[in-house]
Coordinates of C-alpha atoms in Angstrom, one line a residue:
Chain V
X15 CA 50.3 23.5 10.9
X16 CA 46.6 24.4 10.3
X17 CA 45.4 21.6 8.3
X18 CA 41.7 20.8 7.6
X19 CA 42.1 17.3 9.2
X20 CA 43.3 18.8 12.4
X21 CA 40.5 21.4 12.9
X22 CA 38.1 20.0 15.5
X23 CA 34.8 21.6 16.5
X24 CA 34.3 22.4 20.2
X25 CA 31.7 20.5 22.1
X26 CA 28.9 23.1 21.7
X27 CA 29.9 23.5 18.1
X28 CA 29.4 19.8 17.5
X29 CA 25.9 20.0 18.7
X30 CA 25.1 23.0 16.5
X31 CA 26.7 21.4 13.4
X32 CA 24.8 18.2 14.1
X33 CA 21.5 20.0 14.4
X34 CA 22.1 22.1 11.2
X35 CA 21.0 19.4 8.6
X36 CA 17.9 18.7 10.6
X37 CA 17.0 22.4 10.8
X38 CA 17.6 22.7 7.0
X39 CA 15.4 19.7 6.2
X40 CA 12.7 21.1 8.4
X41 CA 12.8 24.5 6.7
X42 CA 12.6 22.9 3.2
X43 CA 9.6 20.8 4.3
X44 CA 7.9 23.9 5.8
X45 CA 8.4 25.9 2.7
X46 CA 7.1 23.2 0.3
X47 CA 4.1 22.4 2.6
X48 CA 3.1 26.0 2.9
X49 CA 3.3 26.6 -0.9
X50 CA 1.1 23.5 -1.6
X51 CA -1.4 24.3 1.2
X52 CA -1.8 27.9 -0.1
X53 CA -2.8 26.4 -3.5
X54 CA -5.2 23.8 -2.0
X55 CA -6.1 23.9 1.7
X56 CA -7.3 20.3 1.6
X57 CA -3.9 19.1 0.3
X58 CA -2.9 15.8 1.9
X59 CA 0.6 15.2 0.5
X60 CA 2.6 17.6 2.7
X61 CA 0.4 18.4 5.7
X62 CA 1.3 21.3 8.0
X63 CA 3.1 20.2 11.2
X64 CA 0.1 21.4 13.3
X65 CA -2.1 19.0 11.3
X66 CA 0.3 16.1 11.9
X67 CA 0.4 16.9 15.6
X68 CA -3.4 17.0 15.9
X69 CA -3.8 13.7 14.0
X70 CA -1.1 12.1 16.1
X71 CA -2.7 13.4 19.3
X72 CA -6.0 11.9 18.2
X73 CA -4.5 8.6 17.3
X74 CA -2.8 8.5 20.7
X75 CA -5.7 9.5 22.9
X76 CA -9.1 8.7 21.2
X77 CA -10.3 5.1 21.2
X78 CA -11.5 3.9 17.7
X79 CA -15.2 3.5 17.3
X80 CA -14.9 0.2 15.6
X81 CA -12.5 -1.7 17.8
X82 CA -12.6 0.3 21.1
X83 CA -8.8 0.4 21.4
X84 CA -6.6 3.5 21.1
X85 CA -5.0 3.1 17.7
X86 CA -1.4 4.2 18.4
X87 CA -1.0 2.1 21.6
X88 CA -2.8 -0.9 20.1
X89 CA -0.6 -0.8 17.0
X90 CA 2.6 -0.3 19.0
X91 CA 1.8 -3.1 21.4
X92 CA 0.9 -5.5 18.6
X93 CA 4.0 -4.7 16.6
X94 CA 6.5 -4.8 19.5
X95 CA 5.0 -8.1 20.6
X96 CA 5.6 -9.6 17.1
X97 CA 9.1 -8.0 16.8
X98 CA 10.1 -9.1 20.3
X99 CA 8.9 -12.6 19.9
X100 CA 10.5 -12.9 16.4
X101 CA 13.9 -11.5 17.5
X102 CA 14.0 -13.5 20.7
X103 CA 13.3 -16.8 18.9
X104 CA 15.9 -15.8 16.3
X105 CA 18.5 -15.0 18.9
X106 CA 17.9 -18.2 20.8
X107 CA 18.2 -20.4 17.7
X108 CA 21.1 -18.3 16.4
X109 CA 23.0 -18.7 19.7
X110 CA 22.4 -22.4 20.0
X111 CA 23.2 -23.4 16.4
X112 CA 26.1 -20.9 16.2
X113 CA 27.6 -22.3 19.4
X114 CA 27.3 -25.9 18.3
X115 CA 28.5 -25.5 14.7
X116 CA 31.3 -23.1 15.9
X117 CA 32.4 -25.6 18.6
X118 CA 31.8 -29.0 17.0
X119 CA 33.5 -29.6 13.6
X120 CA 31.3 -32.7 13.1
X121 CA 28.1 -30.6 13.3
X122 CA 29.6 -27.8 11.3
X123 CA 30.3 -30.1 8.3
X124 CA 26.6 -31.1 8.4
X125 CA 24.9 -27.8 9.0
X126 CA 27.1 -25.0 7.7
X127 CA 26.4 -25.4 4.0
X128 CA 22.6 -25.7 4.7
X129 CA 22.6 -22.5 6.8
X130 CA 24.7 -20.7 4.1
X131 CA 22.2 -21.6 1.4
X132 CA 19.2 -20.8 3.5
X133 CA 20.6 -17.4 4.4
X134 CA 20.7 -16.6 0.7
X135 CA 17.0 -17.2 0.1
X136 CA 15.2 -13.8 0.0
X137 CA 12.5 -14.2 2.7
X138 CA 10.1 -11.8 0.8
X139 CA 10.3 -14.1 -2.2
X140 CA 8.8 -17.1 -0.3
X141 CA 6.0 -15.1 1.3
X142 CA 3.2 -17.0 -0.5
X143 CA 4.7 -20.3 0.7
X144 CA 4.8 -18.8 4.3
X145 CA 1.1 -17.9 4.2
X146 CA 0.1 -21.4 3.1
X147 CA 2.3 -22.9 5.8
X148 CA 1.5 -20.6 8.7
X149 CA -1.8 -18.9 7.7
X150 CA -2.3 -15.2 8.0
X151 CA -2.3 -14.9 11.8
X152 CA 0.5 -13.9 14.2
X153 CA 2.4 -17.0 13.4
X154 CA 3.2 -16.0 9.8
X155 CA 4.4 -12.6 10.9
X156 CA 6.7 -13.9 13.6
X157 CA 7.9 -16.7 11.2
X158 CA 8.8 -14.1 8.6
X159 CA 11.0 -12.3 11.1
X160 CA 12.6 -15.5 12.3
X161 CA 13.3 -16.8 8.8
X162 CA 14.7 -13.4 7.8
X163 CA 17.0 -12.9 10.8
X164 CA 18.1 -16.3 12.1
X165 CA 20.5 -17.4 9.3
X166 CA 22.4 -14.1 9.6
X167 CA 22.8 -14.6 13.4
X168 CA 23.9 -18.2 13.0
X169 CA 26.6 -17.3 10.4
X170 CA 27.9 -14.4 12.4
X171 CA 28.1 -16.4 15.7
X172 CA 29.7 -19.4 14.0
X173 CA 32.4 -17.3 12.4
X174 CA 33.0 -15.5 15.7
X175 CA 33.4 -18.9 17.5
X176 CA 35.9 -20.0 14.9
X177 CA 37.9 -16.8 15.4
X178 CA 38.5 -17.5 19.2
X179 CA 42.2 -18.3 19.8
X180 CA 42.9 -22.1 19.7
X181 CA 45.2 -21.6 22.8
X182 CA 42.0 -21.1 24.9
X183 CA 40.5 -24.4 23.9
X184 CA 43.8 -26.3 24.3
X185 CA 44.3 -24.7 27.8
X186 CA 40.8 -25.6 28.9
X187 CA 41.4 -29.2 27.7
X188 CA 44.7 -29.4 29.5
X189 CA 42.9 -28.4 32.7
X190 CA 40.7 -31.4 32.2
X191 CA 37.6 -29.9 30.5
X192 CA 35.4 -32.1 28.4
X193 CA 33.7 -30.9 25.1
X194 CA 30.5 -29.9 27.0
X195 CA 32.5 -27.8 29.5
X196 CA 34.5 -26.1 26.7
X197 CA 31.3 -25.2 24.9
X198 CA 29.6 -23.9 28.1
X199 CA 32.5 -22.3 29.9
X200 CA 34.8 -21.0 27.1
X201 CA 32.6 -20.4 24.0
X202 CA 29.3 -19.4 25.4
X203 CA 30.4 -16.5 27.7
X204 CA 32.3 -15.0 24.7
X205 CA 29.5 -15.5 22.2
X206 CA 26.8 -13.9 24.3
X207 CA 28.0 -10.3 24.0
X208 CA 28.6 -10.9 20.3
X209 CA 25.0 -12.1 20.0
X210 CA 23.8 -8.8 21.5
X211 CA 25.9 -6.9 19.0
X212 CA 24.7 -8.9 16.0
X213 CA 21.1 -8.6 17.2
X214 CA 21.4 -4.9 17.2
X215 CA 22.5 -5.0 13.6
X216 CA 19.7 -7.5 12.7
X217 CA 17.0 -5.3 14.2
X218 CA 17.0 -3.2 11.0
X219 CA 16.0 -6.1 8.9
X220 CA 13.6 -7.4 11.6
X221 CA 11.7 -4.1 11.4
X222 CA 11.6 -4.4 7.6
X223 CA 10.1 -7.9 7.7
X224 CA 7.6 -6.9 10.4
X225 CA 6.3 -3.9 8.4
X226 CA 6.1 -6.1 5.2
X227 CA 4.2 -8.8 7.0
X228 CA 1.7 -6.3 8.5
X229 CA 1.2 -4.7 5.1
X230 CA 0.1 -7.9 3.5
X231 CA -2.6 -9.2 5.9
X232 CA -3.3 -7.7 9.4
X233 CA -5.9 -6.2 11.7
X234 CA -3.5 -4.1 13.8
X235 CA 0.1 -3.0 13.9
X236 CA 2.3 0.0 12.9
X237 CA 2.8 -1.3 9.4
X238 CA -0.9 -2.1 9.1
X239 CA -1.9 1.5 9.8
X240 CA 0.5 2.9 7.4
X241 CA -0.6 0.7 4.5
X242 CA -4.2 1.2 5.4
X243 CA -4.1 5.0 5.0
X244 CA -1.6 4.8 2.0
X245 CA -4.7 4.7 -0.2
X246 CA -5.7 8.1 1.1
X247 CA -2.3 9.8 0.9
X248 CA -2.9 10.5 4.5
X249 CA 0.6 11.8 5.2
X250 CA -0.6 13.3 8.4
X251 CA -0.8 9.8 9.7
X252 CA 2.1 8.2 7.8
X253 CA 4.8 10.7 8.6
X254 CA 4.2 10.8 12.4
X255 CA 4.0 6.9 12.4
X256 CA 7.4 6.7 10.5
X257 CA 8.9 9.1 13.1
X258 CA 7.4 7.0 15.9
X259 CA 8.8 3.7 14.4
X260 CA 12.2 5.4 14.1
X261 CA 12.1 6.5 17.7
X262 CA 11.1 3.0 18.9
X263 CA 13.9 1.4 16.8
X264 CA 16.4 3.9 18.3
X265 CA 15.3 3.2 21.9
X266 CA 15.5 -0.6 21.3
X267 CA 19.0 -0.2 19.9
X268 CA 20.1 1.9 22.9
X269 CA 18.6 -0.5 25.3
X270 CA 20.5 -3.5 23.8
X271 CA 23.7 -1.4 23.8
X272 CA 23.2 -0.6 27.5
X273 CA 22.5 -4.2 28.5
X274 CA 25.6 -5.2 26.7
X275 CA 27.8 -2.6 28.3
X276 CA 26.5 -3.3 31.8
X277 CA 26.6 -7.1 31.6
X278 CA 29.8 -7.5 29.6
X279 CA 32.1 -4.5 30.3
X280 CA 35.1 -6.6 29.4
X281 CA 33.8 -7.1 25.9
X282 CA 33.6 -3.3 25.3
X283 CA 36.9 -2.6 27.0
X284 CA 38.9 -3.1 23.8
X285 CA 36.5 -0.9 21.8
X286 CA 37.7 2.7 21.9
X287 CA 34.2 4.0 21.1
X288 CA 31.6 3.3 23.7
X289 CA 28.8 2.4 21.3
Chain N
X17 CA 8.1 -3.3 -6.0
X18 CA 10.3 -1.1 -3.7
X19 CA 12.2 0.2 -6.7
X20 CA 9.0 1.2 -8.4
X21 CA 7.8 2.9 -5.3
X22 CA 11.1 4.6 -4.8
X23 CA 10.8 5.9 -8.4
X24 CA 7.2 7.0 -7.9
X25 CA 8.1 8.8 -4.7
X26 CA 10.9 10.5 -6.6
X27 CA 8.4 11.5 -9.2
X28 CA 6.0 12.8 -6.5
X29 CA 8.9 14.6 -4.8
X30 CA 9.9 16.2 -8.1
X31 CA 6.3 17.3 -8.7
X32 CA 6.3 19.1 -5.4
X33 CA 8.8 21.5 -6.9
X34 CA 6.2 22.4 -9.5
X35 CA 3.7 25.0 -8.2
X36 CA 0.2 23.6 -8.4
X37 CA -1.1 27.0 -9.5
X38 CA 0.3 26.3 -12.9
X39 CA -2.7 24.1 -13.9
X40 CA -5.5 26.3 -15.1
X41 CA -4.1 27.6 -18.3
X42 CA -4.3 26.6 -21.9
X43 CA -1.6 24.1 -22.8
X44 CA -1.0 21.8 -25.7
X45 CA 0.6 18.9 -23.8
X46 CA -1.4 16.6 -21.5
X47 CA -1.0 13.2 -19.8
X48 CA -3.5 10.6 -18.5
X49 CA -2.8 7.4 -16.7
X50 CA -4.5 4.0 -16.4
X51 CA -3.8 0.6 -14.8
X52 CA -4.6 -2.9 -15.8
X53 CA -8.3 -3.8 -15.5
X54 CA -10.8 -5.4 -18.0
X55 CA -12.6 -2.2 -18.6
X56 CA -9.5 -0.1 -19.1
X57 CA -7.5 -2.2 -21.5
X58 CA -9.0 -0.1 -24.4
X59 CA -6.9 2.8 -23.1
X60 CA -3.7 0.8 -23.6
X61 CA -4.9 -0.3 -27.1
X62 CA -5.8 3.3 -28.1
X63 CA -2.3 4.3 -27.0
X64 CA -0.3 1.6 -28.8
X65 CA -2.4 1.8 -32.0
X66 CA -1.9 5.6 -32.2
X67 CA -5.6 6.3 -31.9
X68 CA -5.1 8.8 -29.0
X69 CA -2.3 10.5 -31.0
X70 CA -4.6 10.7 -34.1
X71 CA -7.4 12.4 -32.1
X72 CA -5.0 14.7 -30.2
X73 CA -3.3 15.8 -33.5
X74 CA -6.7 16.5 -34.9
X75 CA -7.1 19.2 -32.2
X76 CA -3.4 20.2 -32.4
X77 CA -2.4 18.9 -29.0
X78 CA -0.3 16.1 -27.5
X79 CA -1.7 13.5 -25.0
X80 CA 0.6 11.0 -23.3
X81 CA -1.1 7.8 -22.1
X82 CA 0.9 6.3 -19.2
X83 CA 0.3 2.8 -17.8
X84 CA 0.9 2.6 -14.0
X85 CA 1.4 -0.9 -12.5
X86 CA -0.3 -0.2 -9.2
X87 CA -3.9 1.2 -9.3
X88 CA -3.7 3.2 -6.1
X89 CA -0.3 4.6 -7.1
X90 CA -1.9 5.8 -10.4
X91 CA -4.7 7.6 -8.5
X92 CA -2.2 9.1 -6.2
X93 CA -0.2 10.4 -9.2
X94 CA -3.4 12.2 -10.4
X95 CA -4.2 13.6 -6.9
X96 CA -0.7 14.9 -6.6
X97 CA -1.1 16.7 -9.9
X98 CA 1.5 14.7 -11.9
X99 CA -1.0 13.8 -14.6
X100 CA -4.1 15.5 -15.9
X101 CA -6.4 12.5 -15.9
X102 CA -6.6 9.0 -14.6
X103 CA -8.9 5.9 -14.8
X104 CA -10.5 5.2 -11.5
X105 CA -13.8 4.0 -9.9
X106 CA -16.6 6.4 -8.8
X107 CA -15.9 5.7 -5.1
X108 CA -12.2 6.3 -5.4
X109 CA -12.8 9.5 -7.4
X110 CA -14.8 10.8 -4.4
X111 CA -12.6 9.6 -1.6
X112 CA -9.2 10.2 -3.1
X113 CA -8.9 13.3 -5.3
X114 CA -12.2 15.0 -4.6
X115 CA -11.9 14.6 -0.8
X116 CA -8.3 16.0 -1.1
X117 CA -9.7 19.1 -2.6
X118 CA -8.7 18.4 -6.3
X119 CA -11.7 19.5 -8.3
X120 CA -12.3 16.5 -10.7
X121 CA -14.6 15.8 -13.6
X122 CA -15.8 12.4 -14.7
X123 CA -15.4 12.9 -18.5
X124 CA -16.1 9.3 -19.7
X125 CA -17.9 6.4 -18.0
X126 CA -16.0 3.4 -19.3
X127 CA -18.1 0.6 -17.8
X128 CA -19.8 -0.7 -14.6
X129 CA -18.8 -3.8 -12.7
X130 CA -21.4 -6.5 -13.5
X131 CA -19.9 -9.4 -11.5
X132 CA -16.2 -8.3 -11.6
X133 CA -16.3 -7.8 -7.8
X134 CA -17.6 -10.6 -5.5
X135 CA -17.9 -12.0 -2.0
X136 CA -16.5 -15.6 -1.6
X137 CA -17.3 -17.8 1.4
X138 CA -15.6 -21.1 2.4
X139 CA -17.7 -24.1 3.2
X140 CA -21.1 -22.4 2.6
X141 CA -23.1 -21.0 -0.3
X142 CA -25.3 -18.9 1.9
X143 CA -24.3 -15.2 2.4
X144 CA -26.0 -15.1 5.8
X145 CA -23.3 -17.5 7.1
X146 CA -20.8 -14.7 6.9
X147 CA -22.0 -13.6 10.3
X148 CA -19.2 -13.7 12.9
X149 CA -16.5 -14.5 10.3
X150 CA -13.2 -12.7 9.6
X151 CA -13.3 -11.3 6.1
X152 CA -10.1 -10.6 4.1
X153 CA -10.3 -7.7 1.7
X154 CA -8.6 -4.4 0.8
X155 CA -10.2 -2.2 3.5
X156 CA -11.8 1.0 2.3
X157 CA -11.7 -0.1 -1.4
X158 CA -14.6 -0.9 -3.7
X159 CA -14.6 -4.4 -2.2
X160 CA -15.4 -2.9 1.2
X161 CA -18.4 -1.0 -0.3
X162 CA -19.6 -4.2 -2.0
X163 CA -19.3 -6.0 1.3
X164 CA -21.4 -3.4 3.0
X165 CA -24.1 -3.7 0.3
X166 CA -24.0 -7.5 0.6
X167 CA -24.4 -7.3 4.4
X168 CA -27.4 -4.9 4.0
X169 CA -29.0 -7.4 1.6
X170 CA -29.2 -10.0 4.4
X171 CA -30.0 -7.6 7.2
X172 CA -26.5 -7.7 8.8
X173 CA -24.1 -4.8 9.4
X174 CA -20.4 -4.4 9.6
X175 CA -20.5 -5.0 13.4
X176 CA -21.4 -8.6 12.7
X177 CA -18.1 -9.4 11.0
X178 CA -14.4 -8.6 11.4
X179 CA -12.4 -7.2 8.5
X180 CA -8.7 -8.1 7.9
X181 CA -6.8 -5.7 5.6
X182 CA -5.2 -7.8 2.9
X183 CA -3.3 -6.7 -0.2
X184 CA -5.0 -7.6 -3.5
X185 CA -1.7 -9.1 -4.7
X186 CA -1.7 -11.8 -2.0
X187 CA -5.3 -12.5 -1.5
X188 CA -5.3 -15.6 -3.8
X189 CA -2.3 -17.2 -2.1
X190 CA -3.7 -16.9 1.4
X191 CA -7.2 -18.2 0.5
X192 CA -6.3 -21.9 0.9
X193 CA -5.3 -21.6 4.5
X194 CA -7.7 -22.5 7.3
X195 CA -7.6 -19.0 8.9
X196 CA -9.3 -17.6 5.9
X197 CA -13.1 -18.0 6.0
X198 CA -14.3 -15.3 3.6
X199 CA -12.8 -12.9 1.1
X200 CA -14.0 -10.0 -1.0
X201 CA -12.0 -9.2 -4.1
X202 CA -12.2 -8.2 -7.8
X203 CA -11.1 -9.8 -11.1
X204 CA -8.7 -11.4 -12.1
X205 CA -8.2 -12.5 -8.5
X206 CA -11.9 -13.3 -8.1
X207 CA -11.8 -15.9 -11.0
X208 CA -8.7 -17.5 -9.6
X209 CA -10.2 -17.9 -6.1
X210 CA -13.5 -19.2 -7.5
X211 CA -11.5 -22.1 -9.0
X212 CA -10.0 -23.1 -5.7
X213 CA -11.5 -25.8 -3.4
X214 CA -14.5 -25.0 -1.3
X215 CA -14.9 -21.5 -2.7
X216 CA -18.5 -20.3 -3.1
X217 CA -19.4 -17.0 -4.8
X218 CA -22.3 -15.7 -2.6
X219 CA -22.7 -12.1 -3.8
X220 CA -21.3 -10.1 -6.6
X221 CA -21.6 -6.6 -8.2
X222 CA -24.0 -8.3 -10.7
X223 CA -26.6 -7.7 -7.9
X224 CA -25.9 -4.0 -7.8
X225 CA -25.6 -2.9 -11.4
X226 CA -24.5 0.7 -12.2
X227 CA -23.1 1.3 -8.7
X228 CA -19.5 0.4 -9.1
X229 CA -18.5 2.6 -12.1
X230 CA -15.2 2.9 -13.9
X231 CA -14.5 6.4 -15.1
X232 CA -11.9 8.5 -16.8
X233 CA -11.5 11.4 -14.4
X234 CA -9.7 14.6 -15.4
X235 CA -8.8 17.8 -13.6
X236 CA -11.7 20.2 -13.9
X237 CA -9.6 23.4 -14.3
X238 CA -7.5 21.8 -17.0
X239 CA -10.6 20.6 -18.8
X240 CA -12.3 24.1 -18.6
X241 CA -9.2 25.8 -20.0
X242 CA -8.6 23.1 -22.7
X243 CA -11.9 21.6 -23.9
X244 CA -10.0 20.1 -26.8
X245 CA -8.2 17.8 -24.4
X246 CA -11.6 16.4 -23.4
X247 CA -12.8 16.1 -27.0
X248 CA -9.7 14.2 -28.1
X249 CA -10.0 11.7 -25.2
X250 CA -13.7 11.0 -25.8
X251 CA -13.1 10.6 -29.6
X252 CA -10.3 8.1 -29.1
X253 CA -12.3 6.1 -26.5
X254 CA -15.4 5.7 -28.6
X255 CA -13.3 4.8 -31.7
X256 CA -12.0 1.8 -29.7
X257 CA -15.5 1.1 -28.4
X258 CA -16.8 0.8 -32.0
X259 CA -14.2 -2.0 -32.5
X260 CA -15.2 -3.7 -29.3
X261 CA -18.9 -3.5 -30.2
X262 CA -18.1 -5.1 -33.6
X263 CA -16.2 -7.9 -31.8
X264 CA -12.9 -7.0 -33.5
X265 CA -10.8 -10.1 -32.7
X266 CA -7.4 -8.5 -33.5
X267 CA -8.1 -5.6 -31.1
X268 CA -9.5 -7.9 -28.4
X269 CA -6.4 -10.3 -28.7
X270 CA -4.1 -7.3 -28.3
X271 CA -5.9 -6.2 -25.1
X272 CA -6.0 -9.8 -23.8
X273 CA -2.2 -10.0 -24.2
X274 CA -1.6 -6.7 -22.5
X275 CA -3.8 -7.9 -19.6
X276 CA -1.7 -11.1 -19.3
X277 CA -4.4 -13.5 -20.5
X278 CA -5.7 -15.0 -23.7
X279 CA -8.7 -14.1 -25.9
X280 CA -11.0 -16.5 -24.1
X281 CA -9.8 -15.3 -20.7
X282 CA -10.3 -11.7 -21.6
X283 CA -13.8 -12.4 -23.0
X284 CA -14.6 -14.1 -19.7
X285 CA -13.5 -10.9 -17.9
X286 CA -15.5 -8.7 -20.2
X287 CA -18.6 -10.9 -19.6
X288 CA -18.6 -9.5 -16.0
X289 CA -18.0 -6.0 -17.2
X290 CA -20.8 -3.9 -18.8
X291 CA -18.8 -1.7 -21.3
X292 CA -20.5 1.4 -22.4
X293 CA -19.8 1.0 -26.1
X294 CA -22.8 3.3 -27.0
X295 CA -22.1 7.0 -26.1
X296 CA -25.9 7.7 -25.9
X297 CA -26.3 5.1 -23.2
X298 CA -23.3 6.4 -21.3
X299 CA -24.5 10.0 -21.5
X300 CA -27.9 9.2 -20.2
X301 CA -26.3 7.5 -17.1
X302 CA -24.0 10.5 -16.5
X303 CA -27.0 12.8 -16.9
X304 CA -29.5 10.9 -14.8
X305 CA -31.0 11.2 -11.3
X306 CA -30.1 7.5 -10.5
X307 CA -26.3 8.4 -10.6
X308 CA -26.8 11.0 -7.9
X309 CA -28.6 8.4 -5.8
X310 CA -25.7 5.9 -6.2
X311 CA -23.2 8.6 -5.3
X312 CA -25.3 9.4 -2.2
X313 CA -24.9 5.8 -1.1
X314 CA -21.2 5.8 -1.8
X315 CA -20.8 9.1 0.0
X316 CA -22.6 7.8 3.1
X317 CA -20.5 4.7 3.2
X318 CA -17.3 6.7 2.7
X319 CA -18.3 9.2 5.5
X320 CA -19.1 6.3 7.9
X321 CA -15.6 5.0 7.4
X322 CA -14.0 8.5 7.7
X323 CA -12.8 8.5 4.1
X324 CA -13.9 12.1 3.4
X325 CA -11.2 13.4 5.7
X326 CA -11.1 14.6 9.3
X327 CA -12.7 17.9 8.3
X328 CA -15.9 16.3 6.9
X329 CA -18.9 17.0 9.2
X330 CA -21.4 15.1 7.1
X331 CA -21.7 12.8 4.1
X332 CA -22.4 15.8 1.9
X333 CA -19.2 17.6 2.7
X334 CA -17.8 17.1 -0.8
X335 CA -20.4 18.3 -3.3
X336 CA -21.2 16.0 -6.2
X337 CA -22.8 17.5 -9.3
X338 CA -24.4 16.2 -12.5
X339 CA -27.0 17.9 -14.8
X340 CA -29.8 16.4 -12.7
X341 CA -28.7 18.3 -9.6
X342 CA -26.2 18.4 -6.7
X343 CA -25.7 16.0 -3.8
X344 CA -24.1 17.6 -0.7
X345 CA -22.8 21.1 -0.3
X346 CA -23.2 23.3 -3.3
X347 CA -20.3 25.6 -2.3
X348 CA -17.8 22.8 -2.1
X349 CA -18.4 20.9 -5.4
X350 CA -15.3 18.8 -6.1
X351 CA -16.7 16.0 -8.2
X352 CA -18.6 16.6 -11.4
X353 CA -20.2 14.2 -13.9
X354 CA -20.1 15.9 -17.3
X355 CA -22.1 14.2 -20.2
X356 CA -21.7 17.1 -22.6
X357 CA -18.5 15.8 -24.3
X358 CA -20.0 12.3 -24.8
X359 CA -23.2 13.9 -26.2
X360 CA -21.3 16.1 -28.6
X361 CA -19.4 13.0 -29.9
X362 CA -22.7 11.1 -30.3
X363 CA -24.2 14.0 -32.2
X364 CA -21.2 14.3 -34.5
X365 CA -21.5 10.6 -35.4
X366 CA -25.1 10.9 -36.7

């Protein structure tokens, strides 16, 4: 029976079909950009692709007169440093607290309600408080990422720890393991790959908090640059920067996925899809 | 905030579908936008009281007055061609629409900042102590220009300080922290910061009168094809100005409420704002040589910071014209100061 649900594209066809929406979007942009540039050659709203490439090339190769650093690399380094630090601190706190509250009912009773309430506070709403507590330097930017991402990780890891079969814990105790050994030898190895998976999901919000923090007070960073030229509708800077951030986010995500697959092949064995 | 931005981006995207070539023709429907600022509250009052409608109907046209929450967003709406006019400062008129190739005319000069913008230091009341400090401000804004003028006045340059780009919405809440040693901002944030501990106002726009101007800027082609649009705006503006000059409490209270303060608070803001309630005085500023001199300063500052675009080879790349002459390239005039509408109104009132 030829049913729609059974028609599958060939391998090459899949690539073509996947590229089609991108090509269409590109064509629509080119058409609009050309029409507006014809009316006003100094138009900044929809720059021609060549203009964007030129500007991006300048940003990536020419040192700024004021600071002496090359803007693109200086911004990228500053942002990745903040993101990396923020996410690493979040992951560490998330794993520690998730492991303890997931493994020790006594601790869970104390901490779980607090974590649940904290995770519901919108981090952007307490920004002014953050500034007064941490100032406007690097500390505040990293703190915003940590505050935004950690509660999510804790809750995810705690619930994962609770879902592990009781038989495992009982068997370990039968073999003479004490609480400490159960935490370190039964729970921890099974939570680590889960941490990587949750961190991949949390990266999206981490980027959001990073860009927001850089928009408010900063001297460098990818978000800083975008908000600096927003005044001037300098889309020839903004659009390539957005594309660059997207690429960085994609590479980070793939890197974490690869680490997870290499280090914990057993965790991915039951997933049919190798993502 | 994000919702509004999403909405505005949608608006911008929708406007892209409209061909820009559709501007220069006579129409009977126009729109102008403004954002909250002491000198622009009369626009809101003129709109809600039906004064703009009255003048527009007199000329058989319609004018929508739109309030936009975010100043820069309002200017971007004008640059993108979604509205025919917008309230903005002289520096922004040059660096945003004019530098983007949108031929713009300053139809009305609303006021000049007479202390509404200022430099605040912590732990010192001597401007010279700013040397070596980090300064929080909205980079490339009027604040940045004021800072450059302040540094000049004590023989320093921008190399002697470090600027930190800070949004105007958050500048008050970061001031108390030890990291922050100096800020440059405008009202109402400036008044709020002045009341905080250890804040010293060391320089303000009061020291550079008639340099930071607030204007109603309209699209030149639209104005040329529809002079009635200009006449109606000027008529409505000066009708409100008469009330302001007479100290009409009911009108002032309404503006105060719209600005989120009370009558006393709004009067305090107006004290640092020199409103041009007299059309004759406004027209002589628009007409004079001194204005071109101010714009030369502004253009040089803007060029130094790359605000005239990558294409600009010199500060005079964007030509600026008023009846006294032209600054910069005469074959690329994109910013014009036109006193004729204001003068015609003044003559009609005699």
